[in-house]
PDB file of C-alpha atoms in Angstrom:
ATOM      1  CA  UNK A 590      -1.927  30.033 -20.245  1.00 74.00           C
ATOM      2  CA  UNK A 591      -1.364  30.690 -16.530  1.00 84.00           C
ATOM      3  CA  UNK A 592      -4.014  32.199 -14.252  1.00 88.00           C
ATOM      4  CA  UNK A 593      -1.816  35.262 -13.754  1.00 91.00           C
ATOM      5  CA  UNK A 594      -1.595  35.858 -17.494  1.00 91.00           C
ATOM      6  CA  UNK A 595      -5.359  35.544 -17.870  1.00 91.00           C
ATOM      7  CA  UNK A 596      -5.858  37.978 -14.970  1.00 94.00           C
ATOM      8  CA  UNK A 597      -3.518  40.538 -16.550  1.00 94.00           C
ATOM      9  CA  UNK A 598      -5.163  40.145 -19.957  1.00 93.00           C
ATOM     10  CA  UNK A 599      -8.687  40.547 -18.588  1.00 91.00           C
ATOM     11  CA  UNK A 600      -7.834  43.580 -16.425  1.00 93.00           C
ATOM     12  CA  UNK A 601      -5.686  45.229 -19.099  1.00 92.00           C
ATOM     13  CA  UNK A 602      -8.360  44.845 -21.770  1.00 90.00           C
ATOM     14  CA  UNK A 603     -10.823  46.624 -19.451  1.00 90.00           C
ATOM     15  CA  UNK A 604      -8.367  49.447 -18.763  1.00 92.00           C
ATOM     16  CA  UNK A 605      -7.441  49.834 -22.422  1.00 90.00           C
ATOM     17  CA  UNK A 606     -11.119  49.987 -23.352  1.00 87.00           C
ATOM     18  CA  UNK A 607     -11.869  52.575 -20.661  1.00 88.00           C
ATOM     19  CA  UNK A 608      -8.788  54.809 -20.808  1.00 88.00           C
ATOM     20  CA  UNK A 609      -7.066  53.983 -24.088  1.00 87.00           C
ATOM     21  CA  UNK A 610      -3.884  52.044 -24.792  1.00 86.00           C
ATOM     22  CA  UNK A 611      -1.404  54.943 -24.581  1.00 86.00           C
ATOM     23  CA  UNK A 612      -3.009  56.415 -21.469  1.00 89.00           C
ATOM     24  CA  UNK A 613      -2.831  53.108 -19.578  1.00 92.00           C
ATOM     25  CA  UNK A 614       0.509  52.440 -17.924  1.00 93.00           C
ATOM     26  CA  UNK A 615       2.000  49.152 -16.789  1.00 94.00           C
ATOM     27  CA  UNK A 616       1.627  50.518 -13.237  1.00 94.00           C
ATOM     28  CA  UNK A 617      -2.110  50.987 -13.816  1.00 94.00           C
ATOM     29  CA  UNK A 618      -2.359  47.371 -14.924  1.00 95.00           C
ATOM     30  CA  UNK A 619      -0.361  45.949 -12.030  1.00 95.00           C
ATOM     31  CA  UNK A 620      -2.380  48.017  -9.526  1.00 95.00           C
ATOM     32  CA  UNK A 621      -5.631  46.675 -10.993  1.00 95.00           C
ATOM     33  CA  UNK A 622      -4.294  43.114 -10.795  1.00 94.00           C
ATOM     34  CA  UNK A 623      -2.741  43.473  -7.353  1.00 94.00           C
ATOM     35  CA  UNK A 624       0.671  42.307  -8.566  1.00 93.00           C
ATOM     36  CA  UNK A 625       4.159  43.803  -8.821  1.00 93.00           C
ATOM     37  CA  UNK A 626       5.786  45.121 -11.977  1.00 91.00           C
ATOM     38  CA  UNK A 627       8.246  42.271 -11.726  1.00 92.00           C
ATOM     39  CA  UNK A 628       5.384  39.771 -11.881  1.00 91.00           C
ATOM     40  CA  UNK A 629       4.023  41.596 -14.933  1.00 92.00           C
ATOM     41  CA  UNK A 630       7.322  41.389 -16.805  1.00 92.00           C
ATOM     42  CA  UNK A 631       7.656  37.705 -15.961  1.00 90.00           C
ATOM     43  CA  UNK A 632       4.444  37.222 -17.943  1.00 90.00           C
ATOM     44  CA  UNK A 633       4.823  39.795 -20.733  1.00 90.00           C
ATOM     45  CA  UNK A 634       7.886  41.437 -22.233  1.00 87.00           C
ATOM     46  CA  UNK A 635       6.143  44.776 -22.753  1.00 88.00           C
ATOM     47  CA  UNK A 636       2.779  46.508 -22.976  1.00 88.00           C
ATOM     48  CA  UNK A 637       2.883  45.925 -26.753  1.00 85.00           C
ATOM     49  CA  UNK A 638       3.479  42.223 -26.196  1.00 85.00           C
ATOM     50  CA  UNK A 639       0.501  42.228 -23.831  1.00 90.00           C
ATOM     51  CA  UNK A 640      -1.650  43.831 -26.541  1.00 86.00           C
ATOM     52  CA  UNK A 641      -0.818  40.998 -28.925  1.00 84.00           C
ATOM     53  CA  UNK A 642      -1.603  38.463 -26.208  1.00 87.00           C
ATOM     54  CA  UNK A 643      -5.016  40.067 -25.718  1.00 88.00           C
ATOM     55  CA  UNK A 644      -5.784  39.582 -29.410  1.00 85.00           C
ATOM     56  CA  UNK A 645      -4.486  36.023 -29.174  1.00 83.00           C
ATOM     57  CA  UNK A 646      -6.552  35.306 -26.051  1.00 87.00           C
ATOM     58  CA  UNK A 647      -9.777  36.598 -27.603  1.00 86.00           C
ATOM     59  CA  UNK A 648      -9.100  34.741 -30.857  1.00 83.00           C
ATOM     60  CA  UNK A 649      -8.423  31.482 -29.029  1.00 82.00           C
ATOM     61  CA  UNK A 650     -11.675  31.811 -27.072  1.00 84.00           C
ATOM     62  CA  UNK A 651     -13.656  32.396 -30.240  1.00 85.00           C
ATOM     63  CA  UNK A 652     -11.956  29.508 -32.050  1.00 82.00           C
ATOM     64  CA  UNK A 653     -12.579  27.197 -29.089  1.00 83.00           C
ATOM     65  CA  UNK A 654     -16.278  28.117 -28.930  1.00 85.00           C
ATOM     66  CA  UNK A 655     -16.726  27.649 -32.681  1.00 83.00           C
ATOM     67  CA  UNK A 656     -14.877  24.329 -32.638  1.00 79.00           C
ATOM     68  CA  UNK A 657     -16.963  23.132 -29.693  1.00 84.00           C
ATOM     69  CA  UNK A 658     -20.129  23.518 -31.759  1.00 84.00           C
ATOM     70  CA  UNK A 659     -19.059  20.584 -33.910  1.00 79.00           C
ATOM     71  CA  UNK A 660     -19.255  18.239 -30.917  1.00 80.00           C
ATOM     72  CA  UNK A 661     -22.749  19.246 -29.796  1.00 84.00           C
ATOM     73  CA  UNK A 662     -25.456  16.642 -30.340  1.00 86.00           C
ATOM     74  CA  UNK A 663     -27.976  19.017 -31.918  1.00 91.00           C
ATOM     75  CA  UNK A 664     -29.553  19.502 -35.333  1.00 91.00           C
ATOM     76  CA  UNK A 665     -27.455  20.795 -38.211  1.00 91.00           C
ATOM     77  CA  UNK A 666     -29.481  23.998 -38.634  1.00 94.00           C
ATOM     78  CA  UNK A 667     -29.358  24.739 -34.914  1.00 94.00           C
ATOM     79  CA  UNK A 668     -25.590  24.246 -34.971  1.00 92.00           C
ATOM     80  CA  UNK A 669     -25.305  26.621 -37.938  1.00 94.00           C
ATOM     81  CA  UNK A 670     -27.395  29.246 -36.131  1.00 95.00           C
ATOM     82  CA  UNK A 671     -25.217  28.939 -33.020  1.00 94.00           C
ATOM     83  CA  UNK A 672     -22.118  29.443 -35.175  1.00 93.00           C
ATOM     84  CA  UNK A 673     -23.267  32.996 -35.909  1.00 93.00           C
ATOM     85  CA  UNK A 674     -24.644  33.660 -32.415  1.00 94.00           C
ATOM     86  CA  UNK A 675     -21.326  32.721 -30.804  1.00 92.00           C
ATOM     87  CA  UNK A 676     -19.409  35.159 -32.993  1.00 90.00           C
ATOM     88  CA  UNK A 677     -21.760  38.024 -32.177  1.00 92.00           C
ATOM     89  CA  UNK A 678     -21.638  37.242 -28.448  1.00 90.00           C
ATOM     90  CA  UNK A 679     -17.829  37.304 -28.354  1.00 88.00           C
ATOM     91  CA  UNK A 680     -17.675  40.509 -30.392  1.00 88.00           C
ATOM     92  CA  UNK A 681     -20.215  42.165 -28.082  1.00 88.00           C
ATOM     93  CA  UNK A 682     -18.313  41.031 -24.975  1.00 86.00           C
ATOM     94  CA  UNK A 683     -15.164  42.835 -26.090  1.00 84.00           C
ATOM     95  CA  UNK A 684     -16.752  45.600 -28.183  1.00 84.00           C
ATOM     96  CA  UNK A 685     -15.292  48.401 -26.018  1.00 84.00           C
ATOM     97  CA  UNK A 686     -11.780  47.008 -26.459  1.00 82.00           C
ATOM     98  CA  UNK A 687     -12.309  46.587 -30.206  1.00 81.00           C
ATOM     99  CA  UNK A 688     -13.585  50.162 -30.428  1.00 80.00           C
ATOM    100  CA  UNK A 689     -10.476  51.404 -28.607  1.00 80.00           C
ATOM    101  CA  UNK A 690      -8.238  49.493 -30.978  1.00 72.00           C
ATOM    102  CA  UNK A 691      -9.996  50.941 -34.006  1.00 71.00           C
ATOM    103  CA  UNK A 692      -9.999  54.463 -32.539  1.00 71.00           C
ATOM    104  CA  UNK A 693      -6.317  54.495 -31.590  1.00 64.00           C
ATOM    105  CA  UNK A 694      -5.231  52.140 -34.381  1.00 59.00           C
ATOM    106  CA  UNK A 695      -3.263  50.117 -31.860  1.00 56.00           C
ATOM    107  CA  UNK A 696      -2.311  46.895 -33.575  1.00 56.00           C
ATOM    108  CA  UNK A 697       0.981  44.992 -33.284  1.00 55.00           C
ATOM    109  CA  UNK A 698       1.457  44.999 -37.045  1.00 53.00           C
ATOM    110  CA  UNK A 699       4.059  42.313 -37.487  1.00 54.00           C
ATOM    111  CA  UNK A 700       4.291  38.860 -38.999  1.00 57.00           C
ATOM    112  CA  UNK A 701       3.149  37.233 -35.757  1.00 63.00           C
ATOM    113  CA  UNK A 702      -0.032  39.322 -35.730  1.00 66.00           C
ATOM    114  CA  UNK A 703      -0.671  38.600 -39.400  1.00 66.00           C
ATOM    115  CA  UNK A 704      -0.279  34.894 -38.664  1.00 69.00           C
ATOM    116  CA  UNK A 705      -2.838  35.179 -35.846  1.00 71.00           C
ATOM    117  CA  UNK A 706      -5.349  36.968 -38.083  1.00 73.00           C
ATOM    118  CA  UNK A 707      -4.801  34.422 -40.837  1.00 73.00           C
ATOM    119  CA  UNK A 708      -5.295  31.574 -38.379  1.00 74.00           C
ATOM    120  CA  UNK A 709      -8.586  33.018 -37.136  1.00 78.00           C
ATOM    121  CA  UNK A 710      -9.785  33.513 -40.705  1.00 79.00           C
ATOM    122  CA  UNK A 711      -8.822  29.977 -41.734  1.00 78.00           C
ATOM    123  CA  UNK A 712     -10.419  28.317 -38.729  1.00 79.00           C
ATOM    124  CA  UNK A 713     -13.607  30.340 -39.142  1.00 83.00           C
ATOM    125  CA  UNK A 714     -13.801  29.393 -42.816  1.00 83.00           C
ATOM    126  CA  UNK A 715     -13.238  25.722 -42.045  1.00 82.00           C
ATOM    127  CA  UNK A 716     -15.954  25.500 -39.400  1.00 85.00           C
ATOM    128  CA  UNK A 717     -18.333  27.490 -41.588  1.00 88.00           C
ATOM    129  CA  UNK A 718     -17.582  25.293 -44.602  1.00 88.00           C
ATOM    130  CA  UNK A 719     -18.309  22.145 -42.638  1.00 87.00           C
ATOM    131  CA  UNK A 720     -21.587  23.558 -41.331  1.00 90.00           C
ATOM    132  CA  UNK A 721     -22.662  24.720 -44.793  1.00 92.00           C
ATOM    133  CA  UNK A 722     -22.026  21.244 -46.188  1.00 91.00           C
ATOM    134  CA  UNK A 723     -23.944  19.654 -43.305  1.00 90.00           C
ATOM    135  CA  UNK A 724     -26.989  21.848 -43.890  1.00 92.00           C
ATOM    136  CA  UNK A 725     -27.048  22.142 -47.698  1.00 93.00           C
ATOM    137  CA  UNK A 726     -25.169  19.065 -48.936  1.00 90.00           C
ATOM    138  CA  UNK A 727     -22.122  18.440 -51.074  1.00 88.00           C
ATOM    139  CA  UNK A 728     -23.714  20.120 -54.099  1.00 89.00           C
ATOM    140  CA  UNK A 729     -22.711  23.558 -52.801  1.00 91.00           C
ATOM    141  CA  UNK A 730     -19.008  22.730 -52.481  1.00 88.00           C
ATOM    142  CA  UNK A 731     -18.146  24.440 -55.782  1.00 89.00           C
ATOM    143  CA  UNK A 732     -19.890  27.596 -54.532  1.00 92.00           C
ATOM    144  CA  UNK A 733     -18.037  27.657 -51.209  1.00 89.00           C
ATOM    145  CA  UNK A 734     -15.711  30.647 -51.876  1.00 89.00           C
ATOM    146  CA  UNK A 735     -18.653  32.811 -52.973  1.00 91.00           C
ATOM    147  CA  UNK A 736     -20.777  31.715 -50.019  1.00 92.00           C
ATOM    148  CA  UNK A 737     -18.025  32.509 -47.539  1.00 90.00           C
ATOM    149  CA  UNK A 738     -17.547  36.000 -49.007  1.00 90.00           C
ATOM    150  CA  UNK A 739     -21.288  36.721 -49.070  1.00 92.00           C
ATOM    151  CA  UNK A 740     -21.783  35.567 -45.486  1.00 92.00           C
ATOM    152  CA  UNK A 741     -18.704  37.474 -44.292  1.00 89.00           C
ATOM    153  CA  UNK A 742     -20.154  40.671 -45.731  1.00 89.00           C
ATOM    154  CA  UNK A 743     -23.497  39.984 -44.091  1.00 89.00           C
ATOM    155  CA  UNK A 744     -21.920  39.286 -40.712  1.00 91.00           C
ATOM    156  CA  UNK A 745     -19.684  42.376 -40.924  1.00 89.00           C
ATOM    157  CA  UNK A 746     -22.689  44.677 -41.167  1.00 89.00           C
ATOM    158  CA  UNK A 747     -24.189  43.343 -37.933  1.00 91.00           C
ATOM    159  CA  UNK A 748     -20.822  43.435 -36.183  1.00 89.00           C
ATOM    160  CA  UNK A 749     -20.548  47.141 -37.009  1.00 87.00           C
ATOM    161  CA  UNK A 750     -23.963  47.723 -35.417  1.00 89.00           C
ATOM    162  CA  UNK A 751     -22.884  45.831 -32.288  1.00 88.00           C
ATOM    163  CA  UNK A 752     -19.612  47.773 -31.961  1.00 85.00           C
ATOM    164  CA  UNK A 753     -20.583  51.289 -33.017  1.00 83.00           C
ATOM    165  CA  UNK A 754     -24.261  51.534 -32.065  1.00 80.00           C
ATOM    166  CA  UNK A 755     -23.954  49.501 -28.861  1.00 71.00           C
ATOM    167  CA  UNK A 756     -27.306  47.901 -29.684  1.00 68.00           C
ATOM    168  CA  UNK A 757     -28.148  44.879 -27.549  1.00 77.00           C
ATOM    169  CA  UNK A 758     -29.357  42.558 -30.257  1.00 86.00           C
ATOM    170  CA  UNK A 759     -30.871  39.114 -29.663  1.00 92.00           C
ATOM    171  CA  UNK A 760     -27.988  37.007 -30.970  1.00 92.00           C
ATOM    172  CA  UNK A 761     -29.973  33.767 -30.990  1.00 93.00           C
ATOM    173  CA  UNK A 762     -32.656  35.321 -33.174  1.00 95.00           C
ATOM    174  CA  UNK A 763     -30.025  37.010 -35.331  1.00 94.00           C
ATOM    175  CA  UNK A 764     -28.272  33.665 -35.910  1.00 94.00           C
ATOM    176  CA  UNK A 765     -31.552  32.116 -37.027  1.00 95.00           C
ATOM    177  CA  UNK A 766     -32.252  35.114 -39.281  1.00 96.00           C
ATOM    178  CA  UNK A 767     -28.878  34.792 -41.025  1.00 95.00           C
ATOM    179  CA  UNK A 768     -29.435  31.092 -41.639  1.00 96.00           C
ATOM    180  CA  UNK A 769     -32.788  31.941 -43.234  1.00 96.00           C
ATOM    181  CA  UNK A 770     -31.045  34.462 -45.489  1.00 95.00           C
ATOM    182  CA  UNK A 771     -28.468  31.800 -46.318  1.00 95.00           C
ATOM    183  CA  UNK A 772     -31.325  29.556 -47.447  1.00 95.00           C
ATOM    184  CA  UNK A 773     -32.309  32.242 -49.947  1.00 95.00           C
ATOM    185  CA  UNK A 774     -28.726  32.686 -51.164  1.00 94.00           C
ATOM    186  CA  UNK A 775     -28.230  28.952 -51.685  1.00 95.00           C
ATOM    187  CA  UNK A 776     -31.576  28.659 -53.500  1.00 94.00           C
ATOM    188  CA  UNK A 777     -30.491  31.345 -55.972  1.00 92.00           C
ATOM    189  CA  UNK A 778     -27.027  29.967 -56.786  1.00 90.00           C
ATOM    190  CA  UNK A 779     -26.200  29.531 -60.467  1.00 89.00           C
ATOM    191  CA  UNK A 780     -22.590  29.386 -61.630  1.00 90.00           C
ATOM    192  CA  UNK A 781     -19.692  30.030 -59.214  1.00 89.00           C
ATOM    193  CA  UNK A 782     -17.931  33.372 -59.523  1.00 91.00           C
ATOM    194  CA  UNK A 783     -14.865  32.975 -57.303  1.00 83.00           C
ATOM    195  CA  UNK A 784     -12.268  30.216 -57.359  1.00 78.00           C
ATOM    196  CA  UNK A 785     -10.838  28.855 -54.124  1.00 71.00           C
ATOM    197  CA  UNK A 786      -7.398  30.391 -54.713  1.00 67.00           C
ATOM    198  CA  UNK A 787      -8.949  33.868 -54.956  1.00 69.00           C
ATOM    199  CA  UNK A 788     -10.247  33.806 -51.393  1.00 70.00           C
ATOM    200  CA  UNK A 789      -7.688  34.849 -48.788  1.00 60.00           C
ATOM    201  CA  UNK A 790      -7.065  32.195 -46.158  1.00 58.00           C
ATOM    202  CA  UNK A 791      -9.252  29.521 -47.777  1.00 56.00           C
ATOM    203  CA  UNK A 792      -7.976  26.125 -48.889  1.00 48.00           C
ATOM    204  CA  UNK A 793      -9.893  23.131 -50.169  1.00 37.00           C
ATOM    205  CA  UNK A 794      -8.382  19.941 -48.799  1.00 39.00           C
ATOM    206  CA  UNK A 795     -11.301  17.533 -49.116  1.00 37.00           C
ATOM    207  CA  UNK A 796     -10.911  16.135 -45.627  1.00 39.00           C
ATOM    208  CA  UNK A 797     -12.489  16.616 -42.222  1.00 40.00           C
ATOM    209  CA  UNK A 798      -9.146  17.480 -40.609  1.00 43.00           C
ATOM    210  CA  UNK A 799      -9.285  20.962 -39.163  1.00 53.00           C
ATOM    211  CA  UNK A 800      -5.528  21.538 -39.432  1.00 69.00           C
ATOM    212  CA  UNK A 801      -3.219  20.385 -42.237  1.00 78.00           C
ATOM    213  CA  UNK A 802       0.557  20.013 -42.361  1.00 83.00           C
ATOM    214  CA  UNK A 803       0.773  22.641 -45.118  1.00 81.00           C
ATOM    215  CA  UNK A 804      -1.063  25.187 -42.971  1.00 79.00           C
ATOM    216  CA  UNK A 805       1.237  24.499 -40.033  1.00 85.00           C
ATOM    217  CA  UNK A 806       4.335  24.846 -42.199  1.00 86.00           C
ATOM    218  CA  UNK A 807       3.227  28.292 -43.354  1.00 81.00           C
ATOM    219  CA  UNK A 808       2.263  29.361 -39.826  1.00 79.00           C
ATOM    220  CA  UNK A 809       5.639  28.245 -38.472  1.00 85.00           C
ATOM    221  CA  UNK A 810       7.478  30.131 -41.205  1.00 81.00           C
ATOM    222  CA  UNK A 811       5.553  33.309 -40.342  1.00 75.00           C
ATOM    223  CA  UNK A 812       6.187  32.810 -36.645  1.00 75.00           C
ATOM    224  CA  UNK A 813       9.939  32.365 -37.197  1.00 77.00           C
ATOM    225  CA  UNK A 814      10.198  35.917 -38.526  1.00 70.00           C
ATOM    226  CA  UNK A 815       9.570  37.328 -35.052  1.00 65.00           C
ATOM    227  CA  UNK A 816      11.517  34.736 -33.029  1.00 72.00           C
ATOM    228  CA  UNK A 817      14.999  35.549 -31.733  1.00 75.00           C
ATOM    229  CA  UNK A 818      15.532  32.721 -29.252  1.00 81.00           C
ATOM    230  CA  UNK A 819      17.906  30.194 -30.831  1.00 85.00           C
ATOM    231  CA  UNK A 820      16.519  27.178 -28.936  1.00 85.00           C
ATOM    232  CA  UNK A 821      12.985  28.031 -30.036  1.00 87.00           C
ATOM    233  CA  UNK A 822      14.107  28.411 -33.652  1.00 89.00           C
ATOM    234  CA  UNK A 823      15.753  24.978 -33.527  1.00 90.00           C
ATOM    235  CA  UNK A 824      12.554  23.399 -32.156  1.00 89.00           C
ATOM    236  CA  UNK A 825      10.485  25.085 -34.881  1.00 91.00           C
ATOM    237  CA  UNK A 826      12.888  23.855 -37.564  1.00 91.00           C
ATOM    238  CA  UNK A 827      12.659  20.271 -36.273  1.00 92.00           C
ATOM    239  CA  UNK A 828       8.854  20.440 -36.348  1.00 92.00           C
ATOM    240  CA  UNK A 829       8.970  21.890 -39.877  1.00 92.00           C
ATOM    241  CA  UNK A 830      11.246  19.107 -41.048  1.00 92.00           C
ATOM    242  CA  UNK A 831       8.961  16.473 -39.510  1.00 91.00           C
ATOM    243  CA  UNK A 832       5.823  17.995 -41.039  1.00 91.00           C
ATOM    244  CA  UNK A 833       7.531  18.051 -44.436  1.00 90.00           C
ATOM    245  CA  UNK A 834       7.974  14.273 -44.366  1.00 86.00           C
ATOM    246  CA  UNK A 835       5.301  11.968 -45.756  1.00 79.00           C
ATOM    247  CA  UNK A 836       5.087   9.939 -42.533  1.00 84.00           C
ATOM    248  CA  UNK A 837       5.038  12.307 -39.551  1.00 85.00           C
ATOM    249  CA  UNK A 838       6.637  10.971 -36.394  1.00 88.00           C
ATOM    250  CA  UNK A 839       4.249  11.934 -33.622  1.00 87.00           C
ATOM    251  CA  UNK A 840       6.734  11.509 -30.701  1.00 88.00           C
ATOM    252  CA  UNK A 841       9.236  13.841 -32.378  1.00 89.00           C
ATOM    253  CA  UNK A 842       6.618  16.559 -32.898  1.00 91.00           C
ATOM    254  CA  UNK A 843       5.351  16.186 -29.327  1.00 89.00           C
ATOM    255  CA  UNK A 844       8.903  16.389 -27.976  1.00 89.00           C
ATOM    256  CA  UNK A 845       9.528  19.673 -29.756  1.00 90.00           C
ATOM    257  CA  UNK A 846       6.123  20.980 -28.669  1.00 89.00           C
ATOM    258  CA  UNK A 847       7.198  20.584 -25.044  1.00 87.00           C
ATOM    259  CA  UNK A 848      10.046  23.026 -25.790  1.00 85.00           C
ATOM    260  CA  UNK A 849       7.582  25.559 -27.213  1.00 83.00           C
ATOM    261  CA  UNK A 850       5.593  25.602 -23.969  1.00 78.00           C
ATOM    262  CA  UNK A 851       8.443  27.436 -22.246  1.00 71.00           C
ATOM    263  CA  UNK A 852       8.137  30.464 -24.536  1.00 72.00           C
ATOM    264  CA  UNK A 853       5.592  33.286 -24.525  1.00 63.00           C
ATOM    265  CA  UNK A 854       3.419  33.810 -27.599  1.00 67.00           C
ATOM    266  CA  UNK A 855       3.363  30.170 -28.687  1.00 76.00           C
ATOM    267  CA  UNK A 856      -0.102  29.281 -27.337  1.00 70.00           C
ATOM    268  CA  UNK A 857      -1.942  29.651 -30.662  1.00 69.00           C
ATOM    269  CA  UNK A 858       0.630  27.583 -32.556  1.00 78.00           C
ATOM    270  CA  UNK A 859       0.606  24.899 -29.855  1.00 80.00           C
ATOM    271  CA  UNK A 860      -3.176  24.742 -30.082  1.00 75.00           C
ATOM    272  CA  UNK A 861      -3.005  24.057 -33.804  1.00 79.00           C
ATOM    273  CA  UNK A 862      -0.259  21.457 -33.341  1.00 84.00           C
ATOM    274  CA  UNK A 863      -2.366  19.694 -30.711  1.00 79.00           C
ATOM    275  CA  UNK A 864      -5.308  19.522 -33.107  1.00 75.00           C
ATOM    276  CA  UNK A 865      -3.027  18.145 -35.804  1.00 80.00           C
ATOM    277  CA  UNK A 866      -1.630  15.528 -33.410  1.00 79.00           C
ATOM    278  CA  UNK A 867      -5.153  14.435 -32.498  1.00 67.00           C
ATOM    279  CA  UNK A 868      -6.003  13.987 -36.174  1.00 65.00           C
ATOM    280  CA  UNK A 869      -3.082  11.523 -36.458  1.00 64.00           C
ATOM    281  CA  UNK A 870      -4.653   9.136 -33.928  1.00 54.00           C
TER     282      UNK A 870
END
């Protein structure tokens, strides 16, 4: 993502949070950024397209921070605590924007947005699953769907406090507190209630790979519903065909990925493809 796009996203999110989405004009955004309207439209097709990009930008930052935890040379419990702290920090940072979105119900409700939400949910589940297994061992694997639901409910309650009450909580202490509560939940597990196919966005693949070919195929299919550019559709179809083969040809996928870079709104998909490519090494 270019520096100009990041500037527009950051300034626009502040204006939307302060004045509301409808009350903020493209002129307001360009004035705040010190750019022309022409420069704005070179980066974003419309204000609605910008709104989606803000969601995408925030989601990518959260995913990157969560993924980075796996590379830290720290204890497993500390890593698990940071997993929760990071989420609360990012939510707090953009709480005014989130509040605006909830108040005005401004959400680009299309297949592309649904794909973004599904991606964030999947990636969060995958990191959380890995951390749970690191801390509590492989014996909890059969309980994973229930654990993810229980922890999601627990986290949601604190997120609501952060957004609606504007309370400045100590996120480090809160992360440690949630891990302690997780200890109690794990200690009281008996028989699993949920099956993996009952949990939205969760798949058991038995590997350490963060992104699978099946996930990418479904994401690409969702993304195609909102794509009109013929060249982009052709590139997506070539990638789909390659991912459907047993032996993926890395150079072919990378060649088509270079075509995707020329189109707006492909950053999230490119990020997932890059992770998949790295797993092939």
